[in-house]
Amino acid sequence: MREKARERCSEQVEDFTKCCKDSGILMVVKCRKENSALKECLTAYYNDPTFYEECKMEYLKEREEFRKTGIPTKKRLQKLPTSM
């Protein structure tokens, strides 16, 4: 759920990341505006019932597939090694 929300708030994530890189050690003070915008965007998705249901259905589908195959999603999506 967190990763999907971060993808949808990519603009705010980019702004916050850029601010942190540019500010260095002073990022705590200088990037408050960007951090607040990022938190606001993420919280809006976390509190959205439609988004929650979408993530829940995706999770249940992945869990069902894992129970059938015994292979986690990440491993299933990895490319198989090519023959030499």
PDB file of N, CA and C in Angstrom:
ATOM      1  N   MET A   1       0.839  -1.186   0.000  1.00  0.00           N
ATOM      2  CA  MET A   1       0.000   0.000   0.000  1.00  0.00           C
ATOM      3  C   MET A   1       0.883   1.248   0.000  1.00  0.00           C
ATOM      4  N   ARG A   2       1.941   1.209   0.801  1.00  0.00           N
ATOM      5  CA  ARG A   2       2.849   2.346   0.885  1.00  0.00           C
ATOM      6  C   ARG A   2       3.530   2.615  -0.459  1.00  0.00           C
ATOM      7  N   GLU A   3       3.984   1.554  -1.113  1.00  0.00           N
ATOM      8  CA  GLU A   3       4.669   1.723  -2.392  1.00  0.00           C
ATOM      9  C   GLU A   3       3.735   2.262  -3.469  1.00  0.00           C
ATOM     10  N   LYS A   4       2.510   1.779  -3.500  1.00  0.00           N
ATOM     11  CA  LYS A   4       1.544   2.278  -4.480  1.00  0.00           C
ATOM     12  C   LYS A   4       1.240   3.757  -4.235  1.00  0.00           C
ATOM     13  N   ALA A   5       1.108   4.138  -2.969  1.00  0.00           N
ATOM     14  CA  ALA A   5       0.847   5.546  -2.641  1.00  0.00           C
ATOM     15  C   ALA A   5       2.043   6.408  -3.039  1.00  0.00           C
ATOM     16  N   ARG A   6       3.256   5.909  -2.799  1.00  0.00           N
ATOM     17  CA  ARG A   6       4.451   6.668  -3.182  1.00  0.00           C
ATOM     18  C   ARG A   6       4.533   6.861  -4.697  1.00  0.00           C
ATOM     19  N   GLU A   7       4.116   5.832  -5.452  1.00  0.00           N
ATOM     20  CA  GLU A   7       4.106   5.963  -6.910  1.00  0.00           C
ATOM     21  C   GLU A   7       3.125   7.045  -7.342  1.00  0.00           C
ATOM     22  N   ARG A   8       1.978   7.083  -6.695  1.00  0.00           N
ATOM     23  CA  ARG A   8       0.956   8.065  -7.064  1.00  0.00           C
ATOM     24  C   ARG A   8       1.296   9.470  -6.583  1.00  0.00           C
ATOM     25  N   CYS A   9       2.151   9.577  -5.575  1.00  0.00           N
ATOM     26  CA  CYS A   9       2.603  10.880  -5.073  1.00  0.00           C
ATOM     27  C   CYS A   9       4.028  11.159  -5.558  1.00  0.00           C
ATOM     28  N   SER A  10       4.355  10.661  -6.736  1.00  0.00           N
ATOM     29  CA  SER A  10       5.738  10.735  -7.215  1.00  0.00           C
ATOM     30  C   SER A  10       6.264  12.172  -7.313  1.00  0.00           C
ATOM     31  N   GLU A  11       5.405  13.112  -7.663  1.00  0.00           N
ATOM     32  CA  GLU A  11       5.847  14.505  -7.770  1.00  0.00           C
ATOM     33  C   GLU A  11       6.316  15.027  -6.410  1.00  0.00           C
ATOM     34  N   GLN A  12       5.544  14.761  -5.364  1.00  0.00           N
ATOM     35  CA  GLN A  12       5.907  15.204  -4.019  1.00  0.00           C
ATOM     36  C   GLN A  12       7.159  14.467  -3.523  1.00  0.00           C
ATOM     37  N   VAL A  13       7.272  13.190  -3.858  1.00  0.00           N
ATOM     38  CA  VAL A  13       8.457  12.421  -3.476  1.00  0.00           C
ATOM     39  C   VAL A  13       9.698  13.016  -4.127  1.00  0.00           C
ATOM     40  N   GLU A  14       9.590  13.345  -5.417  1.00  0.00           N
ATOM     41  CA  GLU A  14      10.716  13.944  -6.140  1.00  0.00           C
ATOM     42  C   GLU A  14      11.098  15.299  -5.537  1.00  0.00           C
ATOM     43  N   ASP A  15      10.099  16.130  -5.245  1.00  0.00           N
ATOM     44  CA  ASP A  15      10.369  17.445  -4.661  1.00  0.00           C
ATOM     45  C   ASP A  15      11.080  17.313  -3.319  1.00  0.00           C
ATOM     46  N   PHE A  16      10.599  16.403  -2.470  1.00  0.00           N
ATOM     47  CA  PHE A  16      11.197  16.206  -1.154  1.00  0.00           C
ATOM     48  C   PHE A  16      12.617  15.652  -1.285  1.00  0.00           C
ATOM     49  N   THR A  17      12.813  14.690  -2.170  1.00  0.00           N
ATOM     50  CA  THR A  17      14.141  14.107  -2.378  1.00  0.00           C
ATOM     51  C   THR A  17      15.124  15.155  -2.877  1.00  0.00           C
ATOM     52  N   LYS A  18      14.692  15.976  -3.838  1.00  0.00           N
ATOM     53  CA  LYS A  18      15.564  17.022  -4.379  1.00  0.00           C
ATOM     54  C   LYS A  18      15.927  18.025  -3.288  1.00  0.00           C
ATOM     55  N   CYS A  19      14.946  18.417  -2.496  1.00  0.00           N
ATOM     56  CA  CYS A  19      15.189  19.366  -1.415  1.00  0.00           C
ATOM     57  C   CYS A  19      16.205  18.797  -0.423  1.00  0.00           C
ATOM     58  N   CYS A  20      16.037  17.534  -0.063  1.00  0.00           N
ATOM     59  CA  CYS A  20      16.948  16.908   0.899  1.00  0.00           C
ATOM     60  C   CYS A  20      18.370  16.848   0.353  1.00  0.00           C
ATOM     61  N   LYS A  21      18.498  16.498  -0.928  1.00  0.00           N
ATOM     62  CA  LYS A  21      19.833  16.418  -1.537  1.00  0.00           C
ATOM     63  C   LYS A  21      20.491  17.790  -1.590  1.00  0.00           C
ATOM     64  N   ASP A  22      19.692  18.814  -1.898  1.00  0.00           N
ATOM     65  CA  ASP A  22      20.236  20.172  -2.015  1.00  0.00           C
ATOM     66  C   ASP A  22      20.558  20.786  -0.656  1.00  0.00           C
ATOM     67  N   SER A  23      19.823  20.414   0.374  1.00  0.00           N
ATOM     68  CA  SER A  23      19.960  21.052   1.682  1.00  0.00           C
ATOM     69  C   SER A  23      20.986  20.394   2.586  1.00  0.00           C
ATOM     70  N   GLY A  24      21.300  19.143   2.344  1.00  0.00           N
ATOM     71  CA  GLY A  24      22.267  18.451   3.184  1.00  0.00           C
ATOM     72  C   GLY A  24      21.764  18.301   4.603  1.00  0.00           C
ATOM     73  N   ILE A  25      22.592  18.708   5.547  1.00  0.00           N
ATOM     74  CA  ILE A  25      22.277  18.512   6.969  1.00  0.00           C
ATOM     75  C   ILE A  25      21.134  19.414   7.444  1.00  0.00           C
ATOM     76  N   LEU A  26      20.880  20.492   6.736  1.00  0.00           N
ATOM     77  CA  LEU A  26      19.820  21.427   7.134  1.00  0.00           C
ATOM     78  C   LEU A  26      18.447  21.038   6.585  1.00  0.00           C
ATOM     79  N   MET A  27      18.333  19.829   6.027  1.00  0.00           N
ATOM     80  CA  MET A  27      17.076  19.432   5.402  1.00  0.00           C
ATOM     81  C   MET A  27      15.906  19.429   6.374  1.00  0.00           C
ATOM     82  N   VAL A  28      16.171  19.175   7.654  1.00  0.00           N
ATOM     83  CA  VAL A  28      15.103  19.148   8.652  1.00  0.00           C
ATOM     84  C   VAL A  28      14.384  20.494   8.700  1.00  0.00           C
ATOM     85  N   VAL A  29      15.143  21.552   8.573  1.00  0.00           N
ATOM     86  CA  VAL A  29      14.575  22.895   8.649  1.00  0.00           C
ATOM     87  C   VAL A  29      14.090  23.373   7.277  1.00  0.00           C
ATOM     88  N   LYS A  30      14.886  23.140   6.256  1.00  0.00           N
ATOM     89  CA  LYS A  30      14.601  23.707   4.944  1.00  0.00           C
ATOM     90  C   LYS A  30      13.509  22.987   4.159  1.00  0.00           C
ATOM     91  N   CYS A  31      13.261  21.726   4.447  1.00  0.00           N
ATOM     92  CA  CYS A  31      12.335  20.940   3.621  1.00  0.00           C
ATOM     93  C   CYS A  31      10.999  20.668   4.297  1.00  0.00           C
ATOM     94  N   ARG A  32      10.631  21.487   5.246  1.00  0.00           N
ATOM     95  CA  ARG A  32       9.369  21.271   5.958  1.00  0.00           C
ATOM     96  C   ARG A  32       8.164  21.352   5.032  1.00  0.00           C
ATOM     97  N   LYS A  33       8.197  22.308   4.119  1.00  0.00           N
ATOM     98  CA  LYS A  33       7.073  22.491   3.190  1.00  0.00           C
ATOM     99  C   LYS A  33       6.911  21.254   2.296  1.00  0.00           C
ATOM    100  N   GLU A  34       8.008  20.766   1.744  1.00  0.00           N
ATOM    101  CA  GLU A  34       7.973  19.585   0.879  1.00  0.00           C
ATOM    102  C   GLU A  34       7.550  18.341   1.666  1.00  0.00           C
ATOM    103  N   ASN A  35       8.050  18.223   2.904  1.00  0.00           N
ATOM    104  CA  ASN A  35       7.701  17.087   3.744  1.00  0.00           C
ATOM    105  C   ASN A  35       6.209  17.103   4.075  1.00  0.00           C
ATOM    106  N   SER A  36       5.684  18.272   4.376  1.00  0.00           N
ATOM    107  CA  SER A  36       4.255  18.395   4.683  1.00  0.00           C
ATOM    108  C   SER A  36       3.398  18.026   3.474  1.00  0.00           C
ATOM    109  N   ALA A  37       3.816  18.474   2.287  1.00  0.00           N
ATOM    110  CA  ALA A  37       3.069  18.161   1.066  1.00  0.00           C
ATOM    111  C   ALA A  37       3.088  16.657   0.801  1.00  0.00           C
ATOM    112  N   LEU A  38       4.232  16.022   1.025  1.00  0.00           N
ATOM    113  CA  LEU A  38       4.345  14.579   0.831  1.00  0.00           C
ATOM    114  C   LEU A  38       3.465  13.819   1.823  1.00  0.00           C
ATOM    115  N   LYS A  39       3.526  14.214   3.080  1.00  0.00           N
ATOM    116  CA  LYS A  39       2.702  13.552   4.103  1.00  0.00           C
ATOM    117  C   LYS A  39       1.215  13.701   3.787  1.00  0.00           C
ATOM    118  N   GLU A  40       0.825  14.891   3.352  1.00  0.00           N
ATOM    119  CA  GLU A  40      -0.575  15.164   3.025  1.00  0.00           C
ATOM    120  C   GLU A  40      -1.051  14.276   1.877  1.00  0.00           C
ATOM    121  N   CYS A  41      -0.225  14.156   0.856  1.00  0.00           N
ATOM    122  CA  CYS A  41      -0.574  13.322  -0.298  1.00  0.00           C
ATOM    123  C   CYS A  41      -0.699  11.856   0.117  1.00  0.00           C
ATOM    124  N   LEU A  42       0.296  11.347   0.844  1.00  0.00           N
ATOM    125  CA  LEU A  42       0.274   9.946   1.273  1.00  0.00           C
ATOM    126  C   LEU A  42      -0.918   9.657   2.181  1.00  0.00           C
ATOM    127  N   THR A  43      -1.178  10.563   3.118  1.00  0.00           N
ATOM    128  CA  THR A  43      -2.291  10.374   4.051  1.00  0.00           C
ATOM    129  C   THR A  43      -3.630  10.353   3.317  1.00  0.00           C
ATOM    130  N   ALA A  44      -3.748  11.167   2.285  1.00  0.00           N
ATOM    131  CA  ALA A  44      -4.989  11.182   1.503  1.00  0.00           C
ATOM    132  C   ALA A  44      -5.232   9.807   0.880  1.00  0.00           C
ATOM    133  N   TYR A  45      -4.185   9.168   0.370  1.00  0.00           N
ATOM    134  CA  TYR A  45      -4.346   7.835  -0.200  1.00  0.00           C
ATOM    135  C   TYR A  45      -4.610   6.795   0.882  1.00  0.00           C
ATOM    136  N   TYR A  46      -3.917   6.887   2.012  1.00  0.00           N
ATOM    137  CA  TYR A  46      -4.114   5.922   3.098  1.00  0.00           C
ATOM    138  C   TYR A  46      -5.548   5.961   3.629  1.00  0.00           C
ATOM    139  N   ASN A  47      -6.162   7.117   3.611  1.00  0.00           N
ATOM    140  CA  ASN A  47      -7.525   7.277   4.140  1.00  0.00           C
ATOM    141  C   ASN A  47      -8.614   7.078   3.090  1.00  0.00           C
ATOM    142  N   ASP A  48      -8.212   6.830   1.845  1.00  0.00           N
ATOM    143  CA  ASP A  48      -9.173   6.654   0.752  1.00  0.00           C
ATOM    144  C   ASP A  48      -9.663   5.206   0.720  1.00  0.00           C
ATOM    145  N   PRO A  49     -10.958   4.969   0.986  1.00  0.00           N
ATOM    146  CA  PRO A  49     -11.478   3.595   1.024  1.00  0.00           C
ATOM    147  C   PRO A  49     -11.343   2.858  -0.313  1.00  0.00           C
ATOM    148  N   THR A  50     -11.455   3.569  -1.418  1.00  0.00           N
ATOM    149  CA  THR A  50     -11.321   2.950  -2.735  1.00  0.00           C
ATOM    150  C   THR A  50      -9.899   2.432  -2.940  1.00  0.00           C
ATOM    151  N   PHE A  51      -8.920   3.252  -2.578  1.00  0.00           N
ATOM    152  CA  PHE A  51      -7.521   2.865  -2.696  1.00  0.00           C
ATOM    153  C   PHE A  51      -7.227   1.674  -1.791  1.00  0.00           C
ATOM    154  N   TYR A  52      -7.789   1.696  -0.583  1.00  0.00           N
ATOM    155  CA  TYR A  52      -7.596   0.599   0.364  1.00  0.00           C
ATOM    156  C   TYR A  52      -8.134  -0.710  -0.217  1.00  0.00           C
ATOM    157  N   GLU A  53      -9.327  -0.663  -0.777  1.00  0.00           N
ATOM    158  CA  GLU A  53      -9.935  -1.867  -1.358  1.00  0.00           C
ATOM    159  C   GLU A  53      -9.119  -2.376  -2.545  1.00  0.00           C
ATOM    160  N   GLU A  54      -8.611  -1.450  -3.352  1.00  0.00           N
ATOM    161  CA  GLU A  54      -7.780  -1.827  -4.497  1.00  0.00           C
ATOM    162  C   GLU A  54      -6.525  -2.572  -4.027  1.00  0.00           C
ATOM    163  N   CYS A  55      -5.868  -2.039  -3.010  1.00  0.00           N
ATOM    164  CA  CYS A  55      -4.665  -2.672  -2.464  1.00  0.00           C
ATOM    165  C   CYS A  55      -5.000  -4.003  -1.803  1.00  0.00           C
ATOM    166  N   LYS A  56      -6.125  -4.059  -1.115  1.00  0.00           N
ATOM    167  CA  LYS A  56      -6.537  -5.286  -0.445  1.00  0.00           C
ATOM    168  C   LYS A  56      -6.792  -6.394  -1.467  1.00  0.00           C
ATOM    169  N   MET A  57      -7.488  -6.067  -2.550  1.00  0.00           N
ATOM    170  CA  MET A  57      -7.776  -7.072  -3.580  1.00  0.00           C
ATOM    171  C   MET A  57      -6.484  -7.554  -4.247  1.00  0.00           C
ATOM    172  N   GLU A  58      -5.558  -6.640  -4.477  1.00  0.00           N
ATOM    173  CA  GLU A  58      -4.272  -7.027  -5.065  1.00  0.00           C
ATOM    174  C   GLU A  58      -3.511  -7.960  -4.120  1.00  0.00           C
ATOM    175  N   TYR A  59      -3.516  -7.633  -2.838  1.00  0.00           N
ATOM    176  CA  TYR A  59      -2.847  -8.465  -1.842  1.00  0.00           C
ATOM    177  C   TYR A  59      -3.475  -9.858  -1.778  1.00  0.00           C
ATOM    178  N   LEU A  60      -4.806  -9.923  -1.751  1.00  0.00           N
ATOM    179  CA  LEU A  60      -5.481 -11.210  -1.674  1.00  0.00           C
ATOM    180  C   LEU A  60      -5.199 -12.065  -2.912  1.00  0.00           C
ATOM    181  N   LYS A  61      -5.114 -11.417  -4.067  1.00  0.00           N
ATOM    182  CA  LYS A  61      -4.794 -12.128  -5.298  1.00  0.00           C
ATOM    183  C   LYS A  61      -3.374 -12.698  -5.227  1.00  0.00           C
ATOM    184  N   GLU A  62      -2.428 -11.889  -4.760  1.00  0.00           N
ATOM    185  CA  GLU A  62      -1.045 -12.348  -4.624  1.00  0.00           C
ATOM    186  C   GLU A  62      -0.948 -13.473  -3.597  1.00  0.00           C
ATOM    187  N   ARG A  63      -1.686 -13.358  -2.497  1.00  0.00           N
ATOM    188  CA  ARG A  63      -1.664 -14.392  -1.463  1.00  0.00           C
ATOM    189  C   ARG A  63      -2.225 -15.707  -2.004  1.00  0.00           C
ATOM    190  N   GLU A  64      -3.297 -15.607  -2.773  1.00  0.00           N
ATOM    191  CA  GLU A  64      -3.890 -16.804  -3.357  1.00  0.00           C
ATOM    192  C   GLU A  64      -2.902 -17.482  -4.303  1.00  0.00           C
ATOM    193  N   GLU A  65      -2.232 -16.679  -5.109  1.00  0.00           N
ATOM    194  CA  GLU A  65      -1.239 -17.218  -6.049  1.00  0.00           C
ATOM    195  C   GLU A  65      -0.087 -17.878  -5.295  1.00  0.00           C
ATOM    196  N   PHE A  66       0.351 -17.262  -4.211  1.00  0.00           N
ATOM    197  CA  PHE A  66       1.430 -17.835  -3.408  1.00  0.00           C
ATOM    198  C   PHE A  66       0.999 -19.176  -2.808  1.00  0.00           C
ATOM    199  N   ARG A  67      -0.227 -19.238  -2.341  1.00  0.00           N
ATOM    200  CA  ARG A  67      -0.713 -20.489  -1.747  1.00  0.00           C
ATOM    201  C   ARG A  67      -0.803 -21.607  -2.779  1.00  0.00           C
ATOM    202  N   LYS A  68      -1.066 -21.227  -4.040  1.00  0.00           N
ATOM    203  CA  LYS A  68      -1.130 -22.235  -5.105  1.00  0.00           C
ATOM    204  C   LYS A  68       0.265 -22.719  -5.498  1.00  0.00           C
ATOM    205  N   THR A  69       1.191 -21.756  -5.652  1.00  0.00           N
ATOM    206  CA  THR A  69       2.504 -22.079  -6.213  1.00  0.00           C
ATOM    207  C   THR A  69       3.592 -22.230  -5.161  1.00  0.00           C
ATOM    208  N   GLY A  70       3.481 -21.529  -4.034  1.00  0.00           N
ATOM    209  CA  GLY A  70       4.541 -21.533  -3.031  1.00  0.00           C
ATOM    210  C   GLY A  70       5.690 -20.609  -3.395  1.00  0.00           C
ATOM    211  N   ILE A  71       5.506 -19.820  -4.469  1.00  0.00           N
ATOM    212  CA  ILE A  71       6.556 -18.900  -4.926  1.00  0.00           C
ATOM    213  C   ILE A  71       6.087 -17.474  -4.679  1.00  0.00           C
ATOM    214  N   PRO A  72       6.885 -16.670  -3.932  1.00  0.00           N
ATOM    215  CA  PRO A  72       6.507 -15.272  -3.699  1.00  0.00           C
ATOM    216  C   PRO A  72       6.460 -14.482  -5.006  1.00  0.00           C
ATOM    217  N   THR A  73       5.661 -13.435  -5.022  1.00  0.00           N
ATOM    218  CA  THR A  73       5.484 -12.615  -6.222  1.00  0.00           C
ATOM    219  C   THR A  73       6.798 -12.087  -6.754  1.00  0.00           C
ATOM    220  N   LYS A  74       7.658 -11.598  -5.872  1.00  0.00           N
ATOM    221  CA  LYS A  74       8.929 -11.030  -6.319  1.00  0.00           C
ATOM    222  C   LYS A  74       9.764 -12.060  -7.070  1.00  0.00           C
ATOM    223  N   LYS A  75       9.781 -13.293  -6.587  1.00  0.00           N
ATOM    224  CA  LYS A  75      10.562 -14.339  -7.247  1.00  0.00           C
ATOM    225  C   LYS A  75       9.926 -14.755  -8.563  1.00  0.00           C
ATOM    226  N   ARG A  76       8.584 -14.741  -8.619  1.00  0.00           N
ATOM    227  CA  ARG A  76       7.898 -15.106  -9.852  1.00  0.00           C
ATOM    228  C   ARG A  76       8.167 -14.089 -10.951  1.00  0.00           C
ATOM    229  N   LEU A  77       8.313 -12.836 -10.569  1.00  0.00           N
ATOM    230  CA  LEU A  77       8.492 -11.771 -11.557  1.00  0.00           C
ATOM    231  C   LEU A  77       9.932 -11.636 -12.032  1.00  0.00           C
ATOM    232  N   GLN A  78      10.878 -12.233 -11.307  1.00  0.00           N
ATOM    233  CA  GLN A  78      12.275 -12.175 -11.718  1.00  0.00           C
ATOM    234  C   GLN A  78      12.472 -12.995 -12.982  1.00  0.00           C
ATOM    235  N   LYS A  79      13.406 -12.552 -13.810  1.00  0.00           N
ATOM    236  CA  LYS A  79      13.703 -13.290 -15.034  1.00  0.00           C
ATOM    237  C   LYS A  79      14.439 -14.573 -14.670  1.00  0.00           C
ATOM    238  N   LEU A  80      14.123 -15.604 -15.397  1.00  0.00           N
ATOM    239  CA  LEU A  80      14.829 -16.859 -15.217  1.00  0.00           C
ATOM    240  C   LEU A  80      16.198 -16.734 -15.877  1.00  0.00           C
ATOM    241  N   PRO A  81      17.230 -17.364 -15.303  1.00  0.00           N
ATOM    242  CA  PRO A  81      18.550 -17.280 -15.935  1.00  0.00           C
ATOM    243  C   PRO A  81      18.523 -17.940 -17.311  1.00  0.00           C
ATOM    244  N   THR A  82      19.232 -17.325 -18.236  1.00  0.00           N
ATOM    245  CA  THR A  82      19.281 -17.873 -19.592  1.00  0.00           C
ATOM    246  C   THR A  82      20.305 -19.000 -19.627  1.00  0.00           C
ATOM    247  N   SER A  83      20.114 -19.911 -20.531  1.00  0.00           N
ATOM    248  CA  SER A  83      21.058 -21.022 -20.634  1.00  0.00           C
ATOM    249  C   SER A  83      22.359 -20.527 -21.247  1.00  0.00           C
ATOM    250  N   MET A  84      23.437 -21.205 -20.913  1.00  0.00           N
ATOM    251  CA  MET A  84      24.750 -20.757 -21.384  1.00  0.00           C
ATOM    252  C   MET A  84      25.076 -21.339 -22.700  1.00  0.00           C
TER     253      MET A  84
END
